[in-house]
Structure formats: structure tokens, C-alpha cells
Amino acid sequence: DIQMTQSPSSLSASVGDRVTITCRASQSVSSYLHWYQQKPGKAPKLLIYTASSLQSGVPSRFSGSGSGTDFTLTISSLQPQDFATYYCQQSYSTPRTFGQGTKVEIK
Amino acid sequence: EVQLVESGGGLVQPGGSLRLSCAASGFTFSSYSMNWVRQAPGKGLEWVSYISSSSSSTYYADSVKGRFTISRDNAENSLYLEMNSLRAEDTAVYYCARAWYQLLNALDVWGQGTTVTVAS
């Protein structure tokens, strides 16, 4: 099974900050890497697919990069509505594993 | 509107069974593979199962293999998860999610979730 490891597990940031979350796969997943945002009590929402493609309707302050085993989600200027938990997920093979999540909190 | 609506959750005793349903609308259900993903209280997301658009392929997480069965009825635009021999650790919110091959199987549409509680 491919293990997905996110860092950090949590972070505190202020509105307007640039935030970077990393995701590392235990073996190459090519570009089969996706990012989701989840707010408390809500279903996850797709933000970025295939490592760097912005899902329709997602603000351009979100971006993704990477390929192979190392990936990054960046929020260029954190907004109040961005405080949430973020997950990476690989769809290269089954089981389609998720990272453990990164909780972005208000500083 | 593209929508997925889960149902069938509830309280069940350990060793019991439950069948979850997911009703799809607003898109051509038969063209998409589907997944179940769960989230235990206070925990992260765990992928549970996958079924291809034609039901020709199914996959399961090791934690549910042999106990859960995924199926679909394309004529009824419905996805199912039959859960047997339930354990306390199966307690979670269960989401159905659409996977789109053009997005390399990213999960682009999610239901609101249905809660399963396994307890005596």
C-alpha cells in the first residue's frame, strides 16, 4: 500500500499569510495526487486534482505542485474561510490512501 | 444540480449488518466510477471501497475486505454498501463520492454523509 504523509499535522496562521502544506508518498504516484478541503461537519471538497489543476470554482489563491513522491499545496493569501482541514489523496493504486490531514487554525 | 444523497445509517450492534444507499442525480451515473469513504469521529478520511462504472471492478480497504460489499444499480442511479459483521471501529460518517477518470479519479462530487454507529 502507498502511504501518504502530510506535514505539518496542524498550523496556526493569520489572515493574509502564505501557507504551504506538503504531502509525501511512500512510492511514486506520478500526478495521481489530489487535495481536498474539509470544514467541520461538512463533506470534503475537491480543491486541486492531478497535483496542480485547480478544480472549477476554487479561488486562484490555491495552487498545487509536485510529481512523483513530493507534493505541495499553497494558499497564497489565507482568507477567513480557508480555516479548515486539508487532505491529500493518491488515486494511482488501490487502496486509494489519504494523508492524515493538516488542520489550519487561526493564529 | 449534481447531487449525491446517502441514506441507511443508524445504530447497530456489534456483529450486525447495515446497508447504505447513495442516490445520484444531475449527471449520467453509469459513466462514473464510485467510491465510499468514511471518517471516524475526530479522525481523518479513510477510503473504503471502489466500483467501476460497469461494476466490472471492485476494490476494498483491508479493514473491510470480506465484510463489506459495494454494488450499484445504474438503472436506478444508485450505489450501495452492504456492511456485515460490523465492529465498533466501523463507527463513522460514510460518504459516497464520484470519481472522474478525466481527473485521474479525483473525487469531485461528495454526498453529505450518513452516520453509522456500532455499539451495544
PDB file of C-alpha atoms in Angstrom:
ATOM      1  CA  ASP A   1       0.000   0.000   0.000  1.00  0.00           C
ATOM      2  CA  ILE A   2       1.112   3.564  -0.683  1.00  0.00           C
ATOM      3  CA  GLN A   3       1.420   5.638   2.494  1.00  0.00           C
ATOM      4  CA  MET A   4       0.703   9.360   2.312  1.00  0.00           C
ATOM      5  CA  THR A   5       2.343  11.594   4.909  1.00  0.00           C
ATOM      6  CA  GLN A   6       1.348  15.216   5.335  1.00  0.00           C
ATOM      7  CA  SER A   7       3.254  17.896   7.192  1.00  0.00           C
ATOM      8  CA  PRO A   8       2.630  19.685   9.331  1.00  0.00           C
ATOM      9  CA  SER A   9      -0.307  17.995  11.084  1.00  0.00           C
ATOM     10  CA  SER A  10      -1.522  21.420  12.162  1.00  0.00           C
ATOM     11  CA  LEU A  11      -0.510  25.027  11.794  1.00  0.00           C
ATOM     12  CA  SER A  12      -1.572  28.417  13.063  1.00  0.00           C
ATOM     13  CA  ALA A  13      -1.613  31.300  10.634  1.00  0.00           C
ATOM     14  CA  SER A  14      -3.053  34.771  10.237  1.00  0.00           C
ATOM     15  CA  VAL A  15      -5.315  36.152   7.546  1.00  0.00           C
ATOM     16  CA  GLY A  16      -3.137  37.187   4.632  1.00  0.00           C
ATOM     17  CA  ASP A  17      -0.354  34.698   5.378  1.00  0.00           C
ATOM     18  CA  ARG A  18       1.114  32.405   2.749  1.00  0.00           C
ATOM     19  CA  VAL A  19       0.559  28.796   3.819  1.00  0.00           C
ATOM     20  CA  THR A  20       2.290  25.704   2.481  1.00  0.00           C
ATOM     21  CA  ILE A  21       1.311  22.107   3.202  1.00  0.00           C
ATOM     22  CA  THR A  22       3.377  19.182   1.989  1.00  0.00           C
ATOM     23  CA  CYS A  23       2.395  15.629   1.149  1.00  0.00           C
ATOM     24  CA  ARG A  24       4.864  12.820   0.601  1.00  0.00           C
ATOM     25  CA  ALA A  25       4.045   9.439  -0.926  1.00  0.00           C
ATOM     26  CA  SER A  26       5.917   6.284   0.074  1.00  0.00           C
ATOM     27  CA  GLN A  27       6.371   5.500  -3.636  1.00  0.00           C
ATOM     28  CA  SER A  28       5.758   7.373  -6.845  1.00  0.00           C
ATOM     29  CA  VAL A  29       2.137   8.260  -7.605  1.00  0.00           C
ATOM     30  CA  SER A  30       3.053  10.218 -10.747  1.00  0.00           C
ATOM     31  CA  SER A  31       0.466  13.034 -10.892  1.00  0.00           C
ATOM     32  CA  TYR A  32      -2.345  10.977  -9.371  1.00  0.00           C
ATOM     33  CA  LEU A  33      -2.443  13.276  -6.364  1.00  0.00           C
ATOM     34  CA  HIS A  34      -5.404  15.376  -5.246  1.00  0.00           C
ATOM     35  CA  TRP A  35      -6.125  17.876  -2.471  1.00  0.00           C
ATOM     36  CA  TYR A  36      -9.353  18.293  -0.520  1.00  0.00           C
ATOM     37  CA  GLN A  37     -10.628  20.826   1.977  1.00  0.00           C
ATOM     38  CA  GLN A  38     -12.952  19.833   4.794  1.00  0.00           C
ATOM     39  CA  LYS A  39     -14.742  22.111   7.217  1.00  0.00           C
ATOM     40  CA  PRO A  40     -16.273  20.806  10.466  1.00  0.00           C
ATOM     41  CA  GLY A  41     -19.461  18.846   9.934  1.00  0.00           C
ATOM     42  CA  LYS A  42     -19.188  19.091   6.155  1.00  0.00           C
ATOM     43  CA  ALA A  43     -18.191  16.755   3.363  1.00  0.00           C
ATOM     44  CA  PRO A  44     -14.749  17.169   1.824  1.00  0.00           C
ATOM     45  CA  LYS A  45     -14.431  19.403  -1.230  1.00  0.00           C
ATOM     46  CA  LEU A  46     -12.032  18.849  -4.118  1.00  0.00           C
ATOM     47  CA  LEU A  47      -9.584  21.748  -4.484  1.00  0.00           C
ATOM     48  CA  ILE A  48      -6.766  20.505  -6.700  1.00  0.00           C
ATOM     49  CA  TYR A  49      -6.667  17.448  -8.967  1.00  0.00           C
ATOM     50  CA  THR A  50      -3.732  15.804 -10.736  1.00  0.00           C
ATOM     51  CA  ALA A  51      -1.313  17.647  -8.438  1.00  0.00           C
ATOM     52  CA  SER A  52      -1.678  21.090  -9.949  1.00  0.00           C
ATOM     53  CA  SER A  53      -5.039  21.574 -11.686  1.00  0.00           C
ATOM     54  CA  LEU A  54      -7.485  23.899  -9.977  1.00  0.00           C
ATOM     55  CA  GLN A  55     -10.993  22.492  -9.646  1.00  0.00           C
ATOM     56  CA  SER A  56     -13.716  24.655 -11.158  1.00  0.00           C
ATOM     57  CA  GLY A  57     -14.940  27.327  -8.759  1.00  0.00           C
ATOM     58  CA  VAL A  58     -11.940  27.144  -6.435  1.00  0.00           C
ATOM     59  CA  PRO A  59     -10.235  30.504  -5.817  1.00  0.00           C
ATOM     60  CA  SER A  60      -6.921  31.076  -7.549  1.00  0.00           C
ATOM     61  CA  ARG A  61      -5.123  31.659  -4.222  1.00  0.00           C
ATOM     62  CA  PHE A  62      -4.991  27.850  -4.012  1.00  0.00           C
ATOM     63  CA  SER A  63      -2.286  26.123  -6.018  1.00  0.00           C
ATOM     64  CA  GLY A  64      -0.626  22.739  -6.122  1.00  0.00           C
ATOM     65  CA  SER A  65       2.694  21.456  -7.362  1.00  0.00           C
ATOM     66  CA  GLY A  66       4.842  18.365  -7.444  1.00  0.00           C
ATOM     67  CA  SER A  67       5.021  14.957  -9.045  1.00  0.00           C
ATOM     68  CA  GLY A  68       6.299  11.527  -8.139  1.00  0.00           C
ATOM     69  CA  THR A  69       6.534  11.456  -4.358  1.00  0.00           C
ATOM     70  CA  ASP A  70       6.598  15.076  -3.183  1.00  0.00           C
ATOM     71  CA  PHE A  71       3.714  17.481  -3.449  1.00  0.00           C
ATOM     72  CA  THR A  72       2.756  20.896  -2.116  1.00  0.00           C
ATOM     73  CA  LEU A  73      -0.498  22.761  -1.564  1.00  0.00           C
ATOM     74  CA  THR A  74      -0.083  26.519  -1.261  1.00  0.00           C
ATOM     75  CA  ILE A  75      -2.575  29.144  -0.181  1.00  0.00           C
ATOM     76  CA  SER A  76      -1.084  32.435  -1.328  1.00  0.00           C
ATOM     77  CA  SER A  77      -3.054  34.723   0.993  1.00  0.00           C
ATOM     78  CA  LEU A  78      -5.050  32.976   3.710  1.00  0.00           C
ATOM     79  CA  GLN A  79      -8.649  34.090   3.990  1.00  0.00           C
ATOM     80  CA  PRO A  80     -11.054  33.583   6.934  1.00  0.00           C
ATOM     81  CA  GLN A  81     -12.998  30.934   5.019  1.00  0.00           C
ATOM     82  CA  ASP A  82      -9.819  28.895   4.452  1.00  0.00           C
ATOM     83  CA  PHE A  83      -9.528  27.757   8.057  1.00  0.00           C
ATOM     84  CA  ALA A  84     -10.207  24.042   7.652  1.00  0.00           C
ATOM     85  CA  THR A  85      -8.505  20.667   7.430  1.00  0.00           C
ATOM     86  CA  TYR A  86      -6.736  19.751   4.208  1.00  0.00           C
ATOM     87  CA  TYR A  87      -6.114  16.213   2.922  1.00  0.00           C
ATOM     88  CA  CYS A  88      -4.045  14.830   0.101  1.00  0.00           C
ATOM     89  CA  GLN A  89      -5.074  11.583  -1.599  1.00  0.00           C
ATOM     90  CA  GLN A  90      -3.497   9.347  -4.206  1.00  0.00           C
ATOM     91  CA  SER A  91      -5.501   7.575  -6.904  1.00  0.00           C
ATOM     92  CA  TYR A  92      -2.506   5.840  -8.501  1.00  0.00           C
ATOM     93  CA  SER A  93      -3.340   2.484  -6.950  1.00  0.00           C
ATOM     94  CA  THR A  94      -5.718   0.835  -4.518  1.00  0.00           C
ATOM     95  CA  PRO A  95      -6.168   1.324  -1.646  1.00  0.00           C
ATOM     96  CA  ARG A  96      -6.667   4.973  -2.523  1.00  0.00           C
ATOM     97  CA  THR A  97      -4.975   6.346   0.555  1.00  0.00           C
ATOM     98  CA  PHE A  98      -5.399   9.748   2.160  1.00  0.00           C
ATOM     99  CA  GLY A  99      -2.878  11.713   4.147  1.00  0.00           C
ATOM    100  CA  GLN A 100      -3.645  12.166   7.823  1.00  0.00           C
ATOM    101  CA  GLY A 101      -4.763  15.761   7.308  1.00  0.00           C
ATOM    102  CA  THR A 102      -3.433  19.225   8.104  1.00  0.00           C
ATOM    103  CA  LYS A 103      -5.569  21.465  10.281  1.00  0.00           C
ATOM    104  CA  VAL A 104      -5.172  25.159   9.528  1.00  0.00           C
ATOM    105  CA  GLU A 105      -6.143  27.256  12.530  1.00  0.00           C
ATOM    106  CA  ILE A 106      -6.375  30.953  13.254  1.00  0.00           C
ATOM    107  CA  LYS A 107      -3.375  32.496  14.992  1.00  0.00           C
TER     108      LYS A 107
ATOM    109  CA  GLU B   1     -27.759  20.058  -9.934  1.00  0.00           C
ATOM    110  CA  VAL B   2     -25.215  17.300  -9.489  1.00  0.00           C
ATOM    111  CA  GLN B   3     -26.001  15.584  -6.209  1.00  0.00           C
ATOM    112  CA  LEU B   4     -25.300  12.512  -4.123  1.00  0.00           C
ATOM    113  CA  VAL B   5     -27.526  11.672  -1.163  1.00  0.00           C
ATOM    114  CA  GLU B   6     -26.630   8.895   1.265  1.00  0.00           C
ATOM    115  CA  SER B   7     -29.081   7.057   3.487  1.00  0.00           C
ATOM    116  CA  GLY B   8     -29.311   3.938   5.605  1.00  0.00           C
ATOM    117  CA  GLY B   9     -27.072   4.825   8.509  1.00  0.00           C
ATOM    118  CA  GLY B  10     -28.026   4.176  12.094  1.00  0.00           C
ATOM    119  CA  LEU B  11     -27.236   2.392  15.321  1.00  0.00           C
ATOM    120  CA  VAL B  12     -26.368  -1.303  15.030  1.00  0.00           C
ATOM    121  CA  GLN B  13     -24.987  -3.841  17.485  1.00  0.00           C
ATOM    122  CA  PRO B  14     -21.546  -5.371  17.039  1.00  0.00           C
ATOM    123  CA  GLY B  15     -21.792  -8.284  14.628  1.00  0.00           C
ATOM    124  CA  GLY B  16     -24.828  -6.774  12.950  1.00  0.00           C
ATOM    125  CA  SER B  17     -25.451  -5.669   9.392  1.00  0.00           C
ATOM    126  CA  LEU B  18     -26.444  -2.493   7.629  1.00  0.00           C
ATOM    127  CA  ARG B  19     -26.969  -1.439   4.014  1.00  0.00           C
ATOM    128  CA  LEU B  20     -26.073   2.062   2.940  1.00  0.00           C
ATOM    129  CA  SER B  21     -27.501   3.659  -0.186  1.00  0.00           C
ATOM    130  CA  CYS B  22     -26.376   6.620  -2.246  1.00  0.00           C
ATOM    131  CA  ALA B  23     -28.813   8.205  -4.704  1.00  0.00           C
ATOM    132  CA  ALA B  24     -27.245  10.086  -7.600  1.00  0.00           C
ATOM    133  CA  SER B  25     -28.873  12.817  -9.665  1.00  0.00           C
ATOM    134  CA  GLY B  26     -27.923  15.529 -12.129  1.00  0.00           C
ATOM    135  CA  PHE B  27     -25.341  13.509 -14.064  1.00  0.00           C
ATOM    136  CA  THR B  28     -25.014  10.309 -16.083  1.00  0.00           C
ATOM    137  CA  PHE B  29     -24.395   7.936 -13.186  1.00  0.00           C
ATOM    138  CA  SER B  30     -23.475   4.997 -15.403  1.00  0.00           C
ATOM    139  CA  SER B  31     -20.456   6.885 -16.785  1.00  0.00           C
ATOM    140  CA  TYR B  32     -18.655   7.285 -13.464  1.00  0.00           C
ATOM    141  CA  SER B  33     -16.859   5.045 -11.029  1.00  0.00           C
ATOM    142  CA  MET B  34     -17.907   5.495  -7.418  1.00  0.00           C
ATOM    143  CA  ASN B  35     -16.332   5.225  -4.003  1.00  0.00           C
ATOM    144  CA  TRP B  36     -17.200   5.005  -0.338  1.00  0.00           C
ATOM    145  CA  VAL B  37     -15.053   6.984   2.097  1.00  0.00           C
ATOM    146  CA  ARG B  38     -15.524   7.059   5.861  1.00  0.00           C
ATOM    147  CA  GLN B  39     -14.477   9.253   8.745  1.00  0.00           C
ATOM    148  CA  ALA B  40     -14.442   8.016  12.316  1.00  0.00           C
ATOM    149  CA  PRO B  41     -15.280  10.593  14.998  1.00  0.00           C
ATOM    150  CA  GLY B  42     -12.446  13.093  15.308  1.00  0.00           C
ATOM    151  CA  LYS B  43     -10.311  11.224  12.769  1.00  0.00           C
ATOM    152  CA  GLY B  44      -9.195  11.660   9.196  1.00  0.00           C
ATOM    153  CA  LEU B  45     -10.618  10.340   5.949  1.00  0.00           C
ATOM    154  CA  GLU B  46     -10.348   6.627   5.162  1.00  0.00           C
ATOM    155  CA  TRP B  47     -11.061   5.256   1.700  1.00  0.00           C
ATOM    156  CA  VAL B  48     -13.314   2.186   1.980  1.00  0.00           C
ATOM    157  CA  SER B  49     -14.261   0.857  -1.445  1.00  0.00           C
ATOM    158  CA  TYR B  50     -14.390   1.489  -5.213  1.00  0.00           C
ATOM    159  CA  ILE B  51     -16.622   0.233  -8.000  1.00  0.00           C
ATOM    160  CA  SER B  52     -16.134   0.848 -11.704  1.00  0.00           C
ATOM    161  CA  SER B  53     -18.850   2.336 -13.874  1.00  0.00           C
ATOM    162  CA  SER B  54     -19.967  -1.058 -15.181  1.00  0.00           C
ATOM    163  CA  SER B  55     -19.432  -2.916 -11.889  1.00  0.00           C
ATOM    164  CA  SER B  56     -16.710  -4.979 -13.551  1.00  0.00           C
ATOM    165  CA  SER B  57     -14.116  -3.986 -10.948  1.00  0.00           C
ATOM    166  CA  THR B  58     -14.413  -3.578  -7.199  1.00  0.00           C
ATOM    167  CA  TYR B  59     -11.762  -2.877  -4.584  1.00  0.00           C
ATOM    168  CA  TYR B  60     -11.778  -2.706  -0.805  1.00  0.00           C
ATOM    169  CA  ALA B  61      -9.651  -1.445   2.045  1.00  0.00           C
ATOM    170  CA  ASP B  62      -8.074  -4.293   4.007  1.00  0.00           C
ATOM    171  CA  SER B  63     -10.013  -3.161   7.070  1.00  0.00           C
ATOM    172  CA  VAL B  64     -13.355  -4.063   5.446  1.00  0.00           C
ATOM    173  CA  LYS B  65     -12.417  -6.773   2.948  1.00  0.00           C
ATOM    174  CA  GLY B  66     -14.613  -9.833   3.331  1.00  0.00           C
ATOM    175  CA  ARG B  67     -17.186  -7.951   5.425  1.00  0.00           C
ATOM    176  CA  PHE B  68     -18.354  -5.121   3.129  1.00  0.00           C
ATOM    177  CA  THR B  69     -19.709  -5.391  -0.420  1.00  0.00           C
ATOM    178  CA  ILE B  70     -20.044  -2.483  -2.813  1.00  0.00           C
ATOM    179  CA  SER B  71     -22.587  -2.606  -5.630  1.00  0.00           C
ATOM    180  CA  ARG B  72     -24.514  -0.318  -7.924  1.00  0.00           C
ATOM    181  CA  ASP B  73     -27.696  -0.202  -9.989  1.00  0.00           C
ATOM    182  CA  ASN B  74     -27.158   2.062 -12.983  1.00  0.00           C
ATOM    183  CA  ALA B  75     -30.822   1.831 -13.965  1.00  0.00           C
ATOM    184  CA  GLU B  76     -31.744   3.236 -10.547  1.00  0.00           C
ATOM    185  CA  ASN B  77     -28.798   5.673 -10.329  1.00  0.00           C
ATOM    186  CA  SER B  78     -27.881   4.150  -7.001  1.00  0.00           C
ATOM    187  CA  LEU B  79     -24.776   2.997  -5.165  1.00  0.00           C
ATOM    188  CA  TYR B  80     -24.821   0.608  -2.220  1.00  0.00           C
ATOM    189  CA  LEU B  81     -22.585  -0.604   0.577  1.00  0.00           C
ATOM    190  CA  GLU B  82     -23.595  -3.823   2.298  1.00  0.00           C
ATOM    191  CA  MET B  83     -21.871  -3.991   5.674  1.00  0.00           C
ATOM    192  CA  ASN B  84     -21.752  -7.231   7.656  1.00  0.00           C
ATOM    193  CA  SER B  85     -20.014  -8.361  10.852  1.00  0.00           C
ATOM    194  CA  LEU B  86     -19.854  -4.766  11.990  1.00  0.00           C
ATOM    195  CA  ARG B  87     -17.338  -3.751  14.622  1.00  0.00           C
ATOM    196  CA  ALA B  88     -17.029  -0.767  16.929  1.00  0.00           C
ATOM    197  CA  GLU B  89     -14.201   0.525  14.741  1.00  0.00           C
ATOM    198  CA  ASP B  90     -16.613   0.778  11.785  1.00  0.00           C
ATOM    199  CA  THR B  91     -18.354   3.650  13.575  1.00  0.00           C
ATOM    200  CA  ALA B  92     -18.019   6.620  11.236  1.00  0.00           C
ATOM    201  CA  VAL B  93     -19.668   9.006   8.847  1.00  0.00           C
ATOM    202  CA  TYR B  94     -19.819   7.267   5.481  1.00  0.00           C
ATOM    203  CA  TYR B  95     -19.602   9.349   2.318  1.00  0.00           C
ATOM    204  CA  CYS B  96     -20.217   8.280  -1.240  1.00  0.00           C
ATOM    205  CA  ALA B  97     -18.070  10.104  -3.766  1.00  0.00           C
ATOM    206  CA  ARG B  98     -17.896  10.247  -7.550  1.00  0.00           C
ATOM    207  CA  ALA B  99     -14.591   9.635  -9.295  1.00  0.00           C
ATOM    208  CA  TRP B 100     -13.973  11.075 -12.740  1.00  0.00           C
ATOM    209  CA  TYR B 101     -11.425   9.365 -14.952  1.00  0.00           C
ATOM    210  CA  GLN B 102     -10.659  12.645 -16.701  1.00  0.00           C
ATOM    211  CA  LEU B 103      -9.432  13.949 -13.362  1.00  0.00           C
ATOM    212  CA  LEU B 104      -7.388  10.767 -12.836  1.00  0.00           C
ATOM    213  CA  ASN B 105     -10.093   9.532 -10.478  1.00  0.00           C
ATOM    214  CA  ALA B 106     -10.152  12.519  -8.168  1.00  0.00           C
ATOM    215  CA  LEU B 107     -13.300  12.545  -6.023  1.00  0.00           C
ATOM    216  CA  ASP B 108     -15.083  15.566  -7.440  1.00  0.00           C
ATOM    217  CA  VAL B 109     -18.592  15.166  -6.005  1.00  0.00           C
ATOM    218  CA  TRP B 110     -19.406  14.048  -2.458  1.00  0.00           C
ATOM    219  CA  GLY B 111     -22.597  13.321  -0.596  1.00  0.00           C
ATOM    220  CA  GLN B 112     -23.389  14.836   2.778  1.00  0.00           C
ATOM    221  CA  GLY B 113     -22.660  11.591   4.598  1.00  0.00           C
ATOM    222  CA  THR B 114     -24.630   9.112   6.689  1.00  0.00           C
ATOM    223  CA  THR B 115     -23.648   8.149  10.224  1.00  0.00           C
ATOM    224  CA  VAL B 116     -23.104   4.555  11.271  1.00  0.00           C
ATOM    225  CA  THR B 117     -22.744   3.791  14.975  1.00  0.00           C
ATOM    226  CA  VAL B 118     -21.780   0.288  16.072  1.00  0.00           C
ATOM    227  CA  ALA B 119     -22.439  -0.138  19.774  1.00  0.00           C
ATOM    228  CA  SER B 120     -24.294  -2.385  22.172  1.00  0.00           C
TER     229      SER B 120
END
